[in-house]
Coordinates of C-alpha atoms and ligand atoms in Angstrom, one line a residue:
M1 CA 9.2 -9.0 8.9
T2 CA 6.9 -7.2 11.4
I3 CA 7.2 -3.5 11.7
L4 CA 7.6 -2.7 15.5
D5 CA 5.3 0.1 15.8
G6 CA 5.9 2.4 18.6
K7 CA 3.8 4.8 17.7
K8 CA 0.6 2.5 18.3
I9 CA 2.2 0.8 21.2
S10 CA 3.4 4.5 23.1
N11 CA -0.7 5.9 22.1
D12 CA -1.8 2.2 24.1
I13 CA 0.6 2.9 27.0
K14 CA -0.8 6.7 26.7
D15 CA -4.3 5.6 26.6
E16 CA -3.4 3.3 30.0
I17 CA -2.1 5.8 32.0
A18 CA -5.0 8.3 31.1
E19 CA -7.2 5.8 32.2
E20 CA -5.1 5.2 35.7
V21 CA -5.3 9.3 35.5
K22 CA -9.3 8.8 35.6
K23 CA -9.6 6.9 38.4
M24 CA -7.0 8.9 40.6
K25 CA -9.5 12.0 39.7
A26 CA -12.5 10.0 40.4
K27 CA -10.9 9.1 43.8
G28 CA -9.9 12.6 44.5
E29 CA -6.6 12.0 44.7
K30 CA -3.7 14.1 43.4
V31 CA -2.9 13.3 39.9
P32 CA 0.6 12.9 38.9
H33 CA 2.8 16.4 38.1
L34 CA 5.8 16.8 36.0
A35 CA 8.4 18.9 35.7
A36 CA 10.7 19.1 33.0
V37 CA 13.8 22.0 32.6
I38 CA 15.7 22.5 30.0
V39 CA 18.7 25.0 29.6
G40 CA 19.2 26.9 26.6
N41 CA 17.3 26.8 23.1
D42 CA 19.2 23.9 21.0
G43 CA 16.2 23.2 18.4
A44 CA 15.8 20.1 18.3
S45 CA 16.1 19.5 22.6
L46 CA 13.4 22.3 23.0
T47 CA 11.3 19.8 20.4
Y48 CA 11.5 16.6 22.6
V49 CA 10.7 18.7 25.9
G50 CA 7.5 20.0 24.4
S51 CA 6.6 16.8 23.7
K52 CA 6.9 15.6 26.8
V53 CA 4.7 17.8 27.9
R54 CA 2.2 18.1 25.4
A55 CA 2.1 13.6 26.1
C56 CA 1.5 14.8 30.0
E57 CA -1.4 17.0 28.8
R58 CA -2.7 14.2 26.7
V59 CA -2.6 11.5 29.4
G60 CA -3.8 14.2 31.8
F61 CA -0.8 14.7 34.2
E62 CA 0.1 18.5 35.4
S63 CA 3.0 20.0 34.3
T64 CA 5.5 22.4 34.5
L65 CA 8.2 23.4 32.1
I66 CA 10.9 25.6 33.3
Q67 CA 13.6 27.1 30.4
L68 CA 16.8 28.7 31.8
S69 CA 19.0 30.5 29.4
N70 CA 22.0 29.4 27.3
T71 CA 24.2 31.2 29.7
T72 CA 23.0 30.1 33.5
S73 CA 25.5 29.2 35.7
E74 CA 25.6 25.6 37.2
I75 CA 24.9 27.2 41.0
E76 CA 21.9 28.6 39.2
L77 CA 20.7 24.9 37.9
L78 CA 21.4 23.7 41.3
D79 CA 19.7 26.1 43.2
T80 CA 16.4 24.9 40.6
I81 CA 17.0 21.7 41.5
E82 CA 17.0 22.3 44.9
E83 CA 13.7 23.9 44.4
L84 CA 12.1 20.7 42.4
N85 CA 13.2 18.5 45.4
N86 CA 11.8 20.7 48.0
N87 CA 8.1 21.3 46.3
D88 CA 6.2 18.5 47.3
D89 CA 3.8 19.3 44.2
I90 CA 5.6 17.8 41.8
D91 CA 6.3 14.1 41.6
G92 CA 8.9 13.9 39.3
F93 CA 11.6 16.0 37.1
I94 CA 13.6 16.0 34.7
V95 CA 16.6 17.7 33.1
Q96 CA 16.9 17.7 29.5
L97 CA 20.8 16.7 28.4
P98 CA 22.5 18.0 26.9
L99 CA 24.1 21.0 28.7
P100 CA 25.6 24.0 28.3
E101 CA 29.4 23.3 28.5
Q102 CA 30.0 25.6 31.8
I103 CA 27.5 23.0 33.5
D104 CA 29.1 19.7 35.0
E105 CA 26.7 16.9 34.1
Q106 CA 27.3 14.7 36.8
N107 CA 27.1 17.2 39.8
V108 CA 23.6 18.1 38.1
L109 CA 22.6 14.0 38.0
L110 CA 23.8 13.9 41.4
A111 CA 21.6 16.7 42.7
V112 CA 18.5 15.3 41.7
D113 CA 16.0 13.6 44.6
P114 CA 16.2 9.5 43.4
N115 CA 12.6 9.6 44.5
K116 CA 11.9 12.5 41.5
D117 CA 14.5 11.2 39.3
V118 CA 11.7 10.0 36.7
D119 CA 14.8 10.0 34.1
G120 CA 17.0 7.0 36.3
F121 CA 20.3 8.7 35.9
H122 CA 21.0 9.3 39.1
P123 CA 23.5 6.7 40.2
M124 CA 21.5 5.4 42.7
N125 CA 19.0 4.4 41.1
F126 CA 21.6 2.8 37.7
G127 CA 23.0 1.4 40.2
R128 CA 19.7 -0.2 41.2
M129 CA 18.8 -1.1 38.1
A130 CA 22.2 -3.1 37.7
L131 CA 21.1 -4.6 40.5
D132 CA 17.7 -6.0 39.6
M133 CA 16.3 -3.7 42.6
S134 CA 12.8 -1.9 41.9
T135 CA 13.8 1.7 40.1
F136 CA 13.4 4.0 38.1
I137 CA 14.2 2.9 34.8
P138 CA 15.8 5.1 31.9
A139 CA 13.0 6.1 29.2
T140 CA 14.6 4.8 26.3
P141 CA 16.0 1.5 27.4
F142 CA 12.4 1.1 29.3
G143 CA 10.5 1.8 25.8
I144 CA 12.3 -1.2 24.2
L145 CA 12.3 -3.2 26.6
E146 CA 8.6 -2.7 26.5
L147 CA 8.5 -3.2 23.0
L148 CA 10.2 -6.1 22.9
D149 CA 7.7 -7.3 26.0
R150 CA 4.3 -6.5 23.8
Y151 CA 5.2 -7.8 20.5
Q152 CA 6.9 -11.1 22.4
V153 CA 9.8 -10.8 21.0
E154 CA 12.6 -13.8 22.4
T155 CA 15.6 -12.8 23.8
S156 CA 16.4 -15.9 26.1
G157 CA 19.6 -17.3 25.2
K158 CA 19.8 -15.1 21.9
H159 CA 23.0 -12.8 21.4
T160 CA 22.3 -9.0 21.8
V161 CA 24.6 -6.5 20.4
V162 CA 24.5 -3.2 21.4
I163 CA 25.6 -0.2 19.3
G164 CA 27.0 2.8 21.3
R165 CA 28.0 3.0 24.9
S166 CA 26.4 6.3 26.4
H167 CA 24.8 6.9 29.6
I168 CA 21.1 7.2 29.0
V169 CA 21.1 4.2 26.2
G170 CA 23.8 1.9 25.1
R171 CA 25.1 0.9 28.8
P172 CA 21.8 1.0 30.7
M173 CA 20.5 -1.3 27.3
S174 CA 23.7 -3.3 27.9
I175 CA 22.6 -4.3 31.3
L176 CA 19.5 -4.7 30.9
M177 CA 19.5 -7.2 28.3
G178 CA 21.4 -9.6 30.9
R179 CA 19.6 -9.3 33.8
K180 CA 17.6 -12.4 34.6
G181 CA 14.0 -12.3 33.6
F182 CA 11.8 -11.2 30.0
P183 CA 12.9 -9.1 28.1
G184 CA 16.8 -10.0 28.8
N185 CA 18.6 -13.7 29.8
S186 CA 20.6 -12.4 26.1
T187 CA 24.3 -12.8 25.7
V188 CA 25.3 -9.1 25.1
T189 CA 27.8 -7.7 23.2
L190 CA 28.2 -4.1 23.7
T191 CA 30.1 -2.5 21.1
H192 CA 31.6 1.4 20.9
S193 CA 33.5 3.3 18.4
R194 CA 37.2 1.6 19.5
T195 CA 35.3 -1.6 18.4
K196 CA 37.1 -3.2 15.7
N197 CA 35.4 -5.5 12.6
I198 CA 32.3 -4.3 13.8
E199 CA 30.7 -6.4 10.9
E200 CA 32.3 -9.5 12.3
I201 CA 30.3 -9.0 15.5
T202 CA 26.7 -7.5 14.5
K203 CA 27.0 -10.5 11.4
Q204 CA 26.6 -12.6 14.8
A205 CA 23.5 -10.8 16.1
D206 CA 20.2 -11.9 16.9
I207 CA 19.4 -8.8 17.9
I208 CA 20.7 -5.6 17.4
I209 CA 20.3 -2.1 19.4
T210 CA 21.8 0.8 17.4
A211 CA 22.3 4.1 19.2
L212 CA 25.7 5.7 17.4
G213 CA 23.9 8.7 15.9
K214 CA 25.4 7.9 12.6
P215 CA 22.6 8.1 9.6
E216 CA 22.1 4.5 8.2
F217 CA 25.2 3.0 9.9
L218 CA 23.7 -0.2 9.6
K219 CA 24.0 -1.6 6.6
A220 CA 22.1 -5.2 4.9
D221 CA 25.6 -6.6 4.5
M222 CA 26.4 -6.6 8.2
V223 CA 23.5 -8.2 9.7
K224 CA 22.1 -12.0 9.3
N225 CA 18.9 -12.9 7.9
G226 CA 16.1 -13.0 10.4
V227 CA 17.2 -10.5 12.6
V228 CA 15.6 -8.4 15.3
V229 CA 17.1 -4.5 15.2
I230 CA 16.2 -1.7 17.1
D231 CA 17.4 1.8 15.7
V232 CA 17.5 4.4 18.4
G233 CA 19.4 6.8 16.0
I234 CA 17.4 10.3 15.4
T235 CA 19.4 12.5 13.4
R236 CA 18.4 15.6 11.7
V237 CA 19.6 15.7 8.5
P238 CA 19.4 18.8 5.7
D239 CA 16.4 18.0 3.4
A240 CA 15.6 20.6 0.9
T241 CA 12.3 18.9 -0.3
K242 CA 11.1 19.3 3.4
Q243 CA 9.3 21.9 4.7
R244 CA 11.2 22.4 8.0
G245 CA 14.3 21.7 6.0
Y246 CA 15.6 18.7 7.3
R247 CA 13.9 14.7 7.4
I248 CA 14.9 12.3 10.5
T249 CA 17.4 10.0 9.8
G250 CA 18.0 6.4 12.2
D251 CA 21.1 4.4 12.4
V252 CA 19.3 1.7 9.9
D253 CA 19.8 1.6 6.3
F254 CA 15.7 0.4 7.1
E255 CA 14.6 -0.1 2.9
N256 CA 17.8 -2.7 2.9
V257 CA 18.3 -4.0 5.9
S258 CA 14.1 -4.5 6.7
K259 CA 14.5 -7.1 4.3
K260 CA 16.2 -9.3 5.7
A261 CA 15.2 -8.7 9.3
S262 CA 12.2 -10.6 11.4
F263 CA 11.5 -7.5 13.4
I264 CA 12.7 -3.9 13.0
T265 CA 11.5 -0.5 14.2
P266 CA 10.8 2.7 11.8
V267 CA 12.2 5.8 12.4
P268 CA 10.7 7.9 13.0
G269 CA 7.5 6.5 14.7
G270 CA 10.0 3.3 16.6
V271 CA 11.6 4.3 19.7
G272 CA 11.0 8.1 20.1
P273 CA 7.3 7.5 20.7
M274 CA 8.0 5.2 23.6
T275 CA 10.7 7.4 25.5
I276 CA 7.9 9.8 26.1
A277 CA 5.3 7.1 27.0
M278 CA 7.7 5.3 29.6
L279 CA 8.7 8.9 30.9
L280 CA 5.3 9.3 31.6
K281 CA 4.9 5.8 33.4
N282 CA 7.8 6.7 35.2
T283 CA 6.3 9.6 36.3
L284 CA 2.8 7.9 37.5
L285 CA 5.4 5.4 39.8
A286 CA 6.8 8.6 41.3
R287 CA 3.3 9.9 42.4
E288 CA 2.0 6.4 43.4
R289 CA 5.5 6.1 45.4
H290 CA 5.2 9.8 46.7
S291 CA 2.0 9.1 47.7
K292 CA 2.4 5.9 50.0
K293 CA 5.6 8.2 52.3
Ligands
GUN301 N1 18.2 14.0 26.2 C1 18.2 12.9 24.9 N2 17.6 11.8 25.9 C2 17.4 12.5 26.9 C3 16.6 11.9 28.4 O1 16.0 10.4 27.5 N3 16.3 12.6 28.9 C4 16.9 13.8 28.9 N4 17.2 14.2 30.6 N5 17.9 14.4 28.3 C5 17.7 13.7 27.4

């Protein structure tokens, strides 16, 4: 069994990006600038956005954090997005999800300039992804592809079962794994909350990508020997023995499933760090495209 070490690979990627930034600086070029908008003060979202901003510092990017109050109206957020769209110094930006209920997420995603949409959530970029055109691939699915690539996990002709149909992970992942090329060429089954007898399907899977948010949902008796398991779950479970009062738990019963797996991602230290590395990669790409305009 091989652990797909997202922490190590993400550090390798950050080192590679830092090298690129050094070269840009040596040539007197502008370095990539990422902005992140967060609305409200949800603890998990603040942690993620903080990690994204720190990662920018580590690779030599410029970063801007815009924190808006929980009572921000949709119009106010759309104004902020318009400013970022028009600010030539910003190469790419993200609006951290989820948003408070008074704000329509679809209106927000549509307002982001597709050329600065380093999350790849705008319908134009999502459509380009589905049509194999060059685009920004959403960071978490992009990170999973990169892990499969760097560990040379065979995906061609394999049965990939995706659990969860979120717009951020499950849906794009199901499209990407079925695309022509590597990683891809899989036969994909997309399962979700209405799927019946899910264990009958997961037992047939060569590769399982689970993005459900249900701690330890995937048990050893639901998988076959040699399965590849990618765990995207990151749920905070109360734990009095931890200083923070919680621990981070994935969707997979790691202790038992890992005994049957050929490759598996840990939580934490698997997909999570890859998401941040790939956001940086998309921001570098945004800068390169922006400089050519
Ligand atoms: N919330 C959870 N994951 C993500 C992500 O990848 N991007 C944004 N913007 N919000 C998220």
